[in-house]
């Protein structure tokens, strides 16, 4: 299992987010303020330090948290490739806003001194991404270590667990709020999954960083560009292949791929849905 083609191809939102997190964490770390930027009910509502709502999203409180957080953000770029940068920007905005509000309400409700200042960083986005990771990313390999059973997804879960418990209660609350925000997005609360931002917002992030690859030309008549790429890059005798199951095709279609491309990828991947996903992602990167 991997996140598709290496680098930030077709993932400008993720690229901008990772770079911003690195810069903010380094700058505030040099100043010795990175562990004081977490969300606080008193700072936001009583002292009106609204700037913390933005700074706390991009600044990890320590270098180890930055390493694990940046790795997870980089891996989860696969979702931006699946749903497109426009819808992914909606997912990012929804996750950050909802998780931040839940954290502030939780602080006010619990009224516990240990929760007075939560850890900073994009915990809302990272842990909301674990919801589609759990439901939409299939397991491709399983293995055993002694009496314990693992899968290729276990390493991502372990990295998330390390980040979740990095500051104990101060990081546990933001992580749980992120998971709840991701669940609300998946349940399509307020029809959030139908919302789209104006196209210039996604293109703005594309211009912020160096271009990775030239965009794919739009399809006109005949098979889509992705379908033609699949056929070009993975030629195989289709006549002898098994017809892909309908539920596998529907799973790939729900990820944002067109039906014809999904069917061809499954044929070439011998109905291995994870391999088919990687084939489609690779075809989009060309």
PDB file of C-alpha atoms in Angstrom:
ATOM      1  CA  UNK A   1       0.000   0.000   0.000  1.00  0.00           C
ATOM      2  CA  UNK A   2       1.242   3.476  -0.846  1.00  0.00           C
ATOM      3  CA  UNK A   3      -0.103   6.928  -1.511  1.00  0.00           C
ATOM      4  CA  UNK A   4       0.283   6.625  -5.253  1.00  0.00           C
ATOM      5  CA  UNK A   5       3.061   8.320  -7.243  1.00  0.00           C
ATOM      6  CA  UNK A   6       5.788   9.859  -5.084  1.00  0.00           C
ATOM      7  CA  UNK A   7       5.993  13.593  -4.517  1.00  0.00           C
ATOM      8  CA  UNK A   8       3.163  16.101  -4.508  1.00  0.00           C
ATOM      9  CA  UNK A   9       1.884  15.473  -8.026  1.00  0.00           C
ATOM     10  CA  UNK A  10      -1.773  16.547  -8.257  1.00  0.00           C
ATOM     11  CA  UNK A  11      -1.756  17.557  -4.565  1.00  0.00           C
ATOM     12  CA  UNK A  12      -1.115  21.343  -4.356  1.00  0.00           C
ATOM     13  CA  UNK A  13      -3.231  21.797  -1.201  1.00  0.00           C
ATOM     14  CA  UNK A  14      -1.270  19.138   0.662  1.00  0.00           C
ATOM     15  CA  UNK A  15       2.046  20.532  -0.561  1.00  0.00           C
ATOM     16  CA  UNK A  16       1.178  24.050   0.644  1.00  0.00           C
ATOM     17  CA  UNK A  17      -0.047  22.722   3.989  1.00  0.00           C
ATOM     18  CA  UNK A  18       3.090  20.658   4.661  1.00  0.00           C
ATOM     19  CA  UNK A  19       5.418  23.535   3.733  1.00  0.00           C
ATOM     20  CA  UNK A  20       3.448  25.961   5.935  1.00  0.00           C
ATOM     21  CA  UNK A  21       3.573  23.569   8.893  1.00  0.00           C
ATOM     22  CA  UNK A  22       7.341  23.169   8.554  1.00  0.00           C
ATOM     23  CA  UNK A  23       7.942  26.922   8.298  1.00  0.00           C
ATOM     24  CA  UNK A  24       5.638  27.892  11.164  1.00  0.00           C
ATOM     25  CA  UNK A  25       7.013  25.174  13.459  1.00  0.00           C
ATOM     26  CA  UNK A  26      10.634  26.126  12.748  1.00  0.00           C
ATOM     27  CA  UNK A  27      10.057  29.885  13.170  1.00  0.00           C
ATOM     28  CA  UNK A  28       8.098  29.634  16.410  1.00  0.00           C
ATOM     29  CA  UNK A  29      10.385  26.850  17.641  1.00  0.00           C
ATOM     30  CA  UNK A  30      13.420  29.131  17.279  1.00  0.00           C
ATOM     31  CA  UNK A  31      11.523  31.748  19.280  1.00  0.00           C
ATOM     32  CA  UNK A  32      10.681  29.170  21.942  1.00  0.00           C
ATOM     33  CA  UNK A  33       6.936  29.752  21.545  1.00  0.00           C
ATOM     34  CA  UNK A  34       5.821  26.628  19.678  1.00  0.00           C
ATOM     35  CA  UNK A  35       4.524  24.932  22.853  1.00  0.00           C
ATOM     36  CA  UNK A  36       2.420  27.963  23.824  1.00  0.00           C
ATOM     37  CA  UNK A  37       0.305  28.315  20.700  1.00  0.00           C
ATOM     38  CA  UNK A  38      -2.343  25.659  21.367  1.00  0.00           C
ATOM     39  CA  UNK A  39      -6.028  26.526  21.455  1.00  0.00           C
ATOM     40  CA  UNK A  40      -7.220  27.944  24.758  1.00  0.00           C
ATOM     41  CA  UNK A  41     -10.801  28.867  25.636  1.00  0.00           C
ATOM     42  CA  UNK A  42      -9.606  31.796  27.739  1.00  0.00           C
ATOM     43  CA  UNK A  43      -7.281  33.143  25.040  1.00  0.00           C
ATOM     44  CA  UNK A  44      -9.898  32.993  22.285  1.00  0.00           C
ATOM     45  CA  UNK A  45     -13.087  34.083  24.054  1.00  0.00           C
ATOM     46  CA  UNK A  46     -11.810  36.237  26.908  1.00  0.00           C
ATOM     47  CA  UNK A  47      -8.537  37.721  25.615  1.00  0.00           C
ATOM     48  CA  UNK A  48      -9.709  37.720  21.969  1.00  0.00           C
ATOM     49  CA  UNK A  49      -6.379  36.393  20.682  1.00  0.00           C
ATOM     50  CA  UNK A  50      -8.046  35.307  17.454  1.00  0.00           C
ATOM     51  CA  UNK A  51      -4.712  35.037  15.622  1.00  0.00           C
ATOM     52  CA  UNK A  52      -4.161  31.792  17.531  1.00  0.00           C
ATOM     53  CA  UNK A  53      -6.984  30.190  15.548  1.00  0.00           C
ATOM     54  CA  UNK A  54      -4.757  30.340  12.467  1.00  0.00           C
ATOM     55  CA  UNK A  55      -1.273  29.975  13.930  1.00  0.00           C
ATOM     56  CA  UNK A  56      -2.215  26.960  16.066  1.00  0.00           C
ATOM     57  CA  UNK A  57      -3.337  25.047  12.967  1.00  0.00           C
ATOM     58  CA  UNK A  58       0.078  25.222  11.259  1.00  0.00           C
ATOM     59  CA  UNK A  59       2.470  24.998  14.227  1.00  0.00           C
ATOM     60  CA  UNK A  60       3.410  21.709  15.864  1.00  0.00           C
ATOM     61  CA  UNK A  61       4.595  22.008  19.458  1.00  0.00           C
ATOM     62  CA  UNK A  62       7.727  19.856  18.984  1.00  0.00           C
ATOM     63  CA  UNK A  63      10.009  18.432  16.309  1.00  0.00           C
ATOM     64  CA  UNK A  64       8.882  14.779  16.776  1.00  0.00           C
ATOM     65  CA  UNK A  65       5.260  15.844  16.340  1.00  0.00           C
ATOM     66  CA  UNK A  66       6.248  17.730  13.168  1.00  0.00           C
ATOM     67  CA  UNK A  67       7.946  14.605  11.785  1.00  0.00           C
ATOM     68  CA  UNK A  68       4.990  12.302  12.401  1.00  0.00           C
ATOM     69  CA  UNK A  69       2.436  14.940  11.405  1.00  0.00           C
ATOM     70  CA  UNK A  70       4.184  15.867   8.151  1.00  0.00           C
ATOM     71  CA  UNK A  71       4.525  12.173   7.256  1.00  0.00           C
ATOM     72  CA  UNK A  72       0.803  11.579   7.769  1.00  0.00           C
ATOM     73  CA  UNK A  73      -0.165  14.721   5.846  1.00  0.00           C
ATOM     74  CA  UNK A  74       2.098  13.586   3.016  1.00  0.00           C
ATOM     75  CA  UNK A  75       0.574  10.113   2.956  1.00  0.00           C
ATOM     76  CA  UNK A  76      -3.007  11.417   3.037  1.00  0.00           C
ATOM     77  CA  UNK A  77      -2.356  13.391  -0.166  1.00  0.00           C
ATOM     78  CA  UNK A  78      -3.949  10.350  -1.816  1.00  0.00           C
ATOM     79  CA  UNK A  79      -7.367  11.769  -0.874  1.00  0.00           C
ATOM     80  CA  UNK A  80      -6.677  15.042  -2.661  1.00  0.00           C
ATOM     81  CA  UNK A  81      -5.809  13.049  -5.769  1.00  0.00           C
ATOM     82  CA  UNK A  82      -9.000  11.009  -5.478  1.00  0.00           C
ATOM     83  CA  UNK A  83     -11.532  13.809  -4.972  1.00  0.00           C
ATOM     84  CA  UNK A  84      -9.644  16.712  -6.555  1.00  0.00           C
ATOM     85  CA  UNK A  85      -8.105  19.814  -4.997  1.00  0.00           C
ATOM     86  CA  UNK A  86     -11.364  21.768  -4.939  1.00  0.00           C
ATOM     87  CA  UNK A  87     -13.333  19.250  -2.890  1.00  0.00           C
ATOM     88  CA  UNK A  88     -10.266  18.483  -0.796  1.00  0.00           C
ATOM     89  CA  UNK A  89     -10.005  22.160   0.147  1.00  0.00           C
ATOM     90  CA  UNK A  90     -13.605  21.922   1.388  1.00  0.00           C
ATOM     91  CA  UNK A  91     -12.654  18.845   3.418  1.00  0.00           C
ATOM     92  CA  UNK A  92      -9.638  20.667   4.902  1.00  0.00           C
ATOM     93  CA  UNK A  93     -11.670  23.761   5.800  1.00  0.00           C
ATOM     94  CA  UNK A  94     -14.527  21.757   7.306  1.00  0.00           C
ATOM     95  CA  UNK A  95     -12.179  19.532   9.338  1.00  0.00           C
ATOM     96  CA  UNK A  96     -10.201  22.438  10.779  1.00  0.00           C
ATOM     97  CA  UNK A  97     -13.209  24.627  11.633  1.00  0.00           C
ATOM     98  CA  UNK A  98     -15.338  21.856  13.147  1.00  0.00           C
ATOM     99  CA  UNK A  99     -12.507  20.276  15.143  1.00  0.00           C
ATOM    100  CA  UNK A 100     -11.404  23.693  16.459  1.00  0.00           C
ATOM    101  CA  UNK A 101     -14.944  24.523  17.599  1.00  0.00           C
ATOM    102  CA  UNK A 102     -15.271  21.114  19.257  1.00  0.00           C
ATOM    103  CA  UNK A 103     -12.002  21.671  21.105  1.00  0.00           C
ATOM    104  CA  UNK A 104     -13.101  25.075  22.400  1.00  0.00           C
ATOM    105  CA  UNK A 105     -16.529  23.788  23.440  1.00  0.00           C
ATOM    106  CA  UNK A 106     -14.886  20.800  25.117  1.00  0.00           C
ATOM    107  CA  UNK A 107     -12.606  23.062  27.129  1.00  0.00           C
ATOM    108  CA  UNK A 108     -15.536  25.186  28.246  1.00  0.00           C
ATOM    109  CA  UNK A 109     -17.655  22.147  29.142  1.00  0.00           C
ATOM    110  CA  UNK A 110     -14.976  20.129  30.969  1.00  0.00           C
ATOM    111  CA  UNK A 111     -13.544  23.134  32.828  1.00  0.00           C
ATOM    112  CA  UNK A 112     -10.437  21.077  33.654  1.00  0.00           C
ATOM    113  CA  UNK A 113      -7.121  22.924  34.276  1.00  0.00           C
ATOM    114  CA  UNK A 114      -5.221  20.159  32.432  1.00  0.00           C
ATOM    115  CA  UNK A 115      -7.153  21.075  29.271  1.00  0.00           C
ATOM    116  CA  UNK A 116      -6.611  24.834  29.608  1.00  0.00           C
ATOM    117  CA  UNK A 117      -4.138  24.843  26.673  1.00  0.00           C
ATOM    118  CA  UNK A 118      -4.294  22.072  24.080  1.00  0.00           C
ATOM    119  CA  UNK A 119      -1.404  21.090  21.839  1.00  0.00           C
ATOM    120  CA  UNK A 120      -1.067  22.928  18.535  1.00  0.00           C
ATOM    121  CA  UNK A 121      -0.844  21.543  15.023  1.00  0.00           C
ATOM    122  CA  UNK A 122      -3.246  20.364  12.272  1.00  0.00           C
ATOM    123  CA  UNK A 123      -4.632  17.553  14.423  1.00  0.00           C
ATOM    124  CA  UNK A 124      -8.138  18.196  13.119  1.00  0.00           C
ATOM    125  CA  UNK A 125      -7.130  17.602   9.493  1.00  0.00           C
ATOM    126  CA  UNK A 126      -4.819  14.678  10.213  1.00  0.00           C
ATOM    127  CA  UNK A 127      -7.224  12.683  12.346  1.00  0.00           C
ATOM    128  CA  UNK A 128     -10.294  13.480  10.246  1.00  0.00           C
ATOM    129  CA  UNK A 129      -8.322  11.903   7.367  1.00  0.00           C
ATOM    130  CA  UNK A 130      -8.193   8.642   9.300  1.00  0.00           C
ATOM    131  CA  UNK A 131     -11.944   8.245   8.709  1.00  0.00           C
ATOM    132  CA  UNK A 132     -11.706   7.853   4.896  1.00  0.00           C
ATOM    133  CA  UNK A 133      -8.418   5.997   5.423  1.00  0.00           C
ATOM    134  CA  UNK A 134     -10.256   3.384   7.500  1.00  0.00           C
ATOM    135  CA  UNK A 135     -13.253   3.039   5.184  1.00  0.00           C
ATOM    136  CA  UNK A 136     -11.860   3.679   1.681  1.00  0.00           C
ATOM    137  CA  UNK A 137      -8.263   2.432   1.588  1.00  0.00           C
ATOM    138  CA  UNK A 138      -8.216  -1.364   1.258  1.00  0.00           C
ATOM    139  CA  UNK A 139      -5.663  -3.684   2.858  1.00  0.00           C
ATOM    140  CA  UNK A 140      -3.328  -5.173   0.250  1.00  0.00           C
ATOM    141  CA  UNK A 141      -1.007  -7.318   2.391  1.00  0.00           C
ATOM    142  CA  UNK A 142      -1.142  -8.969   5.802  1.00  0.00           C
ATOM    143  CA  UNK A 143       1.693 -10.431   7.864  1.00  0.00           C
ATOM    144  CA  UNK A 144       2.357 -11.785  11.334  1.00  0.00           C
ATOM    145  CA  UNK A 145       5.010 -10.904  13.901  1.00  0.00           C
ATOM    146  CA  UNK A 146       5.106 -13.602  16.543  1.00  0.00           C
ATOM    147  CA  UNK A 147       1.438 -14.048  17.498  1.00  0.00           C
ATOM    148  CA  UNK A 148       0.370 -10.565  16.346  1.00  0.00           C
ATOM    149  CA  UNK A 149      -1.300  -9.936  12.992  1.00  0.00           C
ATOM    150  CA  UNK A 150      -0.528  -6.758  11.033  1.00  0.00           C
ATOM    151  CA  UNK A 151      -1.412  -5.250   7.665  1.00  0.00           C
ATOM    152  CA  UNK A 152       0.258  -2.678   5.452  1.00  0.00           C
ATOM    153  CA  UNK A 153      -2.101  -0.087   7.002  1.00  0.00           C
ATOM    154  CA  UNK A 154      -0.767  -0.785  10.495  1.00  0.00           C
ATOM    155  CA  UNK A 155       2.208   1.552  10.083  1.00  0.00           C
ATOM    156  CA  UNK A 156      -0.089   4.505   9.370  1.00  0.00           C
ATOM    157  CA  UNK A 157      -2.206   3.666  12.413  1.00  0.00           C
ATOM    158  CA  UNK A 158       0.925   3.398  14.580  1.00  0.00           C
ATOM    159  CA  UNK A 159       2.165   6.801  13.395  1.00  0.00           C
ATOM    160  CA  UNK A 160      -1.269   8.247  14.180  1.00  0.00           C
ATOM    161  CA  UNK A 161      -1.282   6.642  17.628  1.00  0.00           C
ATOM    162  CA  UNK A 162       2.156   8.102  18.370  1.00  0.00           C
ATOM    163  CA  UNK A 163       0.913  11.571  17.386  1.00  0.00           C
ATOM    164  CA  UNK A 164      -2.360  11.150  19.278  1.00  0.00           C
ATOM    165  CA  UNK A 165      -0.560  10.335  22.536  1.00  0.00           C
ATOM    166  CA  UNK A 166       2.437  12.644  22.037  1.00  0.00           C
ATOM    167  CA  UNK A 167       1.222  15.138  24.655  1.00  0.00           C
ATOM    168  CA  UNK A 168      -1.252  12.840  26.397  1.00  0.00           C
ATOM    169  CA  UNK A 169      -4.476  14.714  27.238  1.00  0.00           C
ATOM    170  CA  UNK A 170      -3.368  17.875  25.435  1.00  0.00           C
ATOM    171  CA  UNK A 171      -3.075  15.972  22.138  1.00  0.00           C
ATOM    172  CA  UNK A 172      -5.751  13.342  22.800  1.00  0.00           C
ATOM    173  CA  UNK A 173      -8.608  15.870  22.768  1.00  0.00           C
ATOM    174  CA  UNK A 174      -7.631  17.510  19.425  1.00  0.00           C
ATOM    175  CA  UNK A 175      -7.183  14.066  17.862  1.00  0.00           C
ATOM    176  CA  UNK A 176     -10.601  12.835  18.977  1.00  0.00           C
ATOM    177  CA  UNK A 177     -12.212  16.082  17.796  1.00  0.00           C
ATOM    178  CA  UNK A 178     -10.572  15.537  14.404  1.00  0.00           C
ATOM    179  CA  UNK A 179     -11.980  12.009  14.156  1.00  0.00           C
ATOM    180  CA  UNK A 180     -15.443  13.357  15.007  1.00  0.00           C
ATOM    181  CA  UNK A 181     -15.095  16.093  12.353  1.00  0.00           C
ATOM    182  CA  UNK A 182     -14.107  13.468   9.768  1.00  0.00           C
ATOM    183  CA  UNK A 183     -17.116  11.359  10.730  1.00  0.00           C
ATOM    184  CA  UNK A 184     -19.468  14.328  10.296  1.00  0.00           C
ATOM    185  CA  UNK A 185     -17.972  14.990   6.859  1.00  0.00           C
ATOM    186  CA  UNK A 186     -18.442  11.364   5.844  1.00  0.00           C
ATOM    187  CA  UNK A 187     -22.061  11.466   7.029  1.00  0.00           C
ATOM    188  CA  UNK A 188     -22.494  14.455   4.701  1.00  0.00           C
ATOM    189  CA  UNK A 189     -23.812  16.719   7.460  1.00  0.00           C
ATOM    190  CA  UNK A 190     -25.388  19.847   5.909  1.00  0.00           C
ATOM    191  CA  UNK A 191     -24.573  18.251   2.527  1.00  0.00           C
ATOM    192  CA  UNK A 192     -20.994  19.407   2.978  1.00  0.00           C
ATOM    193  CA  UNK A 193     -19.697  16.939   0.383  1.00  0.00           C
ATOM    194  CA  UNK A 194     -21.641  18.720  -2.361  1.00  0.00           C
ATOM    195  CA  UNK A 195     -20.056  22.096  -1.653  1.00  0.00           C
ATOM    196  CA  UNK A 196     -17.390  23.449  -3.986  1.00  0.00           C
ATOM    197  CA  UNK A 197     -15.205  26.506  -3.632  1.00  0.00           C
ATOM    198  CA  UNK A 198     -14.676  28.874  -6.571  1.00  0.00           C
ATOM    199  CA  UNK A 199     -12.076  27.360  -8.876  1.00  0.00           C
ATOM    200  CA  UNK A 200      -9.584  30.175  -8.313  1.00  0.00           C
ATOM    201  CA  UNK A 201      -9.015  29.025  -4.707  1.00  0.00           C
ATOM    202  CA  UNK A 202      -7.598  25.638  -5.711  1.00  0.00           C
ATOM    203  CA  UNK A 203      -5.600  27.233  -8.558  1.00  0.00           C
ATOM    204  CA  UNK A 204      -4.194  29.762  -6.073  1.00  0.00           C
ATOM    205  CA  UNK A 205      -2.557  26.950  -4.088  1.00  0.00           C
ATOM    206  CA  UNK A 206      -1.223  25.464  -7.312  1.00  0.00           C
ATOM    207  CA  UNK A 207       0.570  28.750  -8.055  1.00  0.00           C
ATOM    208  CA  UNK A 208       2.047  28.981  -4.556  1.00  0.00           C
ATOM    209  CA  UNK A 209       4.499  26.173  -5.249  1.00  0.00           C
ATOM    210  CA  UNK A 210       6.452  24.851  -8.197  1.00  0.00           C
ATOM    211  CA  UNK A 211       4.420  22.884 -10.743  1.00  0.00           C
ATOM    212  CA  UNK A 212       4.888  19.109 -10.593  1.00  0.00           C
ATOM    213  CA  UNK A 213       3.466  17.903 -13.849  1.00  0.00           C
ATOM    214  CA  UNK A 214       1.471  19.369 -16.677  1.00  0.00           C
ATOM    215  CA  UNK A 215      -2.272  18.858 -16.290  1.00  0.00           C
ATOM    216  CA  UNK A 216      -3.950  16.103 -18.225  1.00  0.00           C
ATOM    217  CA  UNK A 217      -5.727  17.220 -21.378  1.00  0.00           C
ATOM    218  CA  UNK A 218      -9.513  17.131 -21.151  1.00  0.00           C
ATOM    219  CA  UNK A 219     -11.270  14.160 -22.696  1.00  0.00           C
ATOM    220  CA  UNK A 220     -13.489  14.734 -25.649  1.00  0.00           C
ATOM    221  CA  UNK A 221     -14.805  11.820 -27.636  1.00  0.00           C
ATOM    222  CA  UNK A 222     -14.093   8.212 -26.792  1.00  0.00           C
ATOM    223  CA  UNK A 223     -12.440   6.913 -23.629  1.00  0.00           C
ATOM    224  CA  UNK A 224     -11.288   9.346 -20.934  1.00  0.00           C
ATOM    225  CA  UNK A 225      -7.638  10.360 -20.630  1.00  0.00           C
ATOM    226  CA  UNK A 226      -7.215   8.166 -17.533  1.00  0.00           C
ATOM    227  CA  UNK A 227      -8.724   5.203 -19.370  1.00  0.00           C
ATOM    228  CA  UNK A 228      -6.362   5.721 -22.314  1.00  0.00           C
ATOM    229  CA  UNK A 229      -3.393   5.977 -19.930  1.00  0.00           C
ATOM    230  CA  UNK A 230      -4.407   2.722 -18.260  1.00  0.00           C
ATOM    231  CA  UNK A 231      -4.687   1.030 -21.628  1.00  0.00           C
ATOM    232  CA  UNK A 232      -1.334   2.446 -22.784  1.00  0.00           C
ATOM    233  CA  UNK A 233       0.681   1.719 -19.644  1.00  0.00           C
ATOM    234  CA  UNK A 234      -0.819  -1.647 -18.739  1.00  0.00           C
ATOM    235  CA  UNK A 235      -1.497  -3.533 -21.927  1.00  0.00           C
ATOM    236  CA  UNK A 236      -2.714  -7.068 -21.246  1.00  0.00           C
ATOM    237  CA  UNK A 237      -4.976  -9.617 -22.922  1.00  0.00           C
ATOM    238  CA  UNK A 238      -8.352  -8.470 -21.650  1.00  0.00           C
ATOM    239  CA  UNK A 239     -10.301 -11.268 -23.291  1.00  0.00           C
ATOM    240  CA  UNK A 240      -8.901 -13.839 -20.857  1.00  0.00           C
ATOM    241  CA  UNK A 241      -9.390 -11.686 -17.755  1.00  0.00           C
ATOM    242  CA  UNK A 242     -12.241 -12.105 -15.323  1.00  0.00           C
ATOM    243  CA  UNK A 243     -14.990  -9.533 -15.458  1.00  0.00           C
ATOM    244  CA  UNK A 244     -14.492  -7.145 -12.484  1.00  0.00           C
ATOM    245  CA  UNK A 245     -17.115  -7.377  -9.721  1.00  0.00           C
ATOM    246  CA  UNK A 246     -19.656  -4.587  -9.759  1.00  0.00           C
ATOM    247  CA  UNK A 247     -18.990  -3.632  -6.119  1.00  0.00           C
ATOM    248  CA  UNK A 248     -15.269  -3.125  -6.889  1.00  0.00           C
ATOM    249  CA  UNK A 249     -16.134  -0.865  -9.818  1.00  0.00           C
ATOM    250  CA  UNK A 250     -18.543   1.116  -7.636  1.00  0.00           C
ATOM    251  CA  UNK A 251     -15.863   1.499  -4.944  1.00  0.00           C
ATOM    252  CA  UNK A 252     -13.447   3.063  -7.434  1.00  0.00           C
ATOM    253  CA  UNK A 253     -16.188   5.247  -8.918  1.00  0.00           C
ATOM    254  CA  UNK A 254     -16.997   6.528  -5.421  1.00  0.00           C
ATOM    255  CA  UNK A 255     -13.334   7.603  -5.114  1.00  0.00           C
ATOM    256  CA  UNK A 256     -13.822   9.921  -8.104  1.00  0.00           C
ATOM    257  CA  UNK A 257     -12.634   7.769 -11.029  1.00  0.00           C
ATOM    258  CA  UNK A 258     -14.831   7.328 -14.087  1.00  0.00           C
ATOM    259  CA  UNK A 259     -16.472   3.967 -14.609  1.00  0.00           C
ATOM    260  CA  UNK A 260     -14.651   2.918 -17.783  1.00  0.00           C
ATOM    261  CA  UNK A 261     -11.220   3.708 -16.276  1.00  0.00           C
ATOM    262  CA  UNK A 262     -12.120   1.821 -13.105  1.00  0.00           C
ATOM    263  CA  UNK A 263     -13.169  -1.283 -15.039  1.00  0.00           C
ATOM    264  CA  UNK A 264     -10.029  -1.313 -17.196  1.00  0.00           C
ATOM    265  CA  UNK A 265      -7.774  -0.819 -14.168  1.00  0.00           C
ATOM    266  CA  UNK A 266      -9.449  -3.739 -12.362  1.00  0.00           C
ATOM    267  CA  UNK A 267      -9.002  -5.945 -15.427  1.00  0.00           C
ATOM    268  CA  UNK A 268      -5.294  -5.149 -15.634  1.00  0.00           C
ATOM    269  CA  UNK A 269      -4.907  -5.544 -11.858  1.00  0.00           C
ATOM    270  CA  UNK A 270      -6.684  -8.932 -11.915  1.00  0.00           C
ATOM    271  CA  UNK A 271      -9.472  -7.533  -9.751  1.00  0.00           C
ATOM    272  CA  UNK A 272      -7.074  -6.386  -6.996  1.00  0.00           C
ATOM    273  CA  UNK A 273      -8.786  -3.151  -5.954  1.00  0.00           C
ATOM    274  CA  UNK A 274      -5.704  -1.680  -4.249  1.00  0.00           C
ATOM    275  CA  UNK A 275      -3.506  -2.337  -7.295  1.00  0.00           C
ATOM    276  CA  UNK A 276      -6.238  -0.883  -9.509  1.00  0.00           C
ATOM    277  CA  UNK A 277      -6.325   2.263  -7.365  1.00  0.00           C
ATOM    278  CA  UNK A 278      -2.578   2.696  -7.783  1.00  0.00           C
ATOM    279  CA  UNK A 279      -2.868   2.178 -11.552  1.00  0.00           C
ATOM    280  CA  UNK A 280      -5.510   4.910 -11.777  1.00  0.00           C
ATOM    281  CA  UNK A 281      -3.483   7.296  -9.611  1.00  0.00           C
ATOM    282  CA  UNK A 282      -0.371   6.685 -11.710  1.00  0.00           C
ATOM    283  CA  UNK A 283      -2.335   7.313 -14.913  1.00  0.00           C
ATOM    284  CA  UNK A 284      -3.566  10.640 -13.536  1.00  0.00           C
ATOM    285  CA  UNK A 285      -0.012  11.691 -12.732  1.00  0.00           C
ATOM    286  CA  UNK A 286       1.140  11.337 -16.344  1.00  0.00           C
TER     287      UNK A 286
END
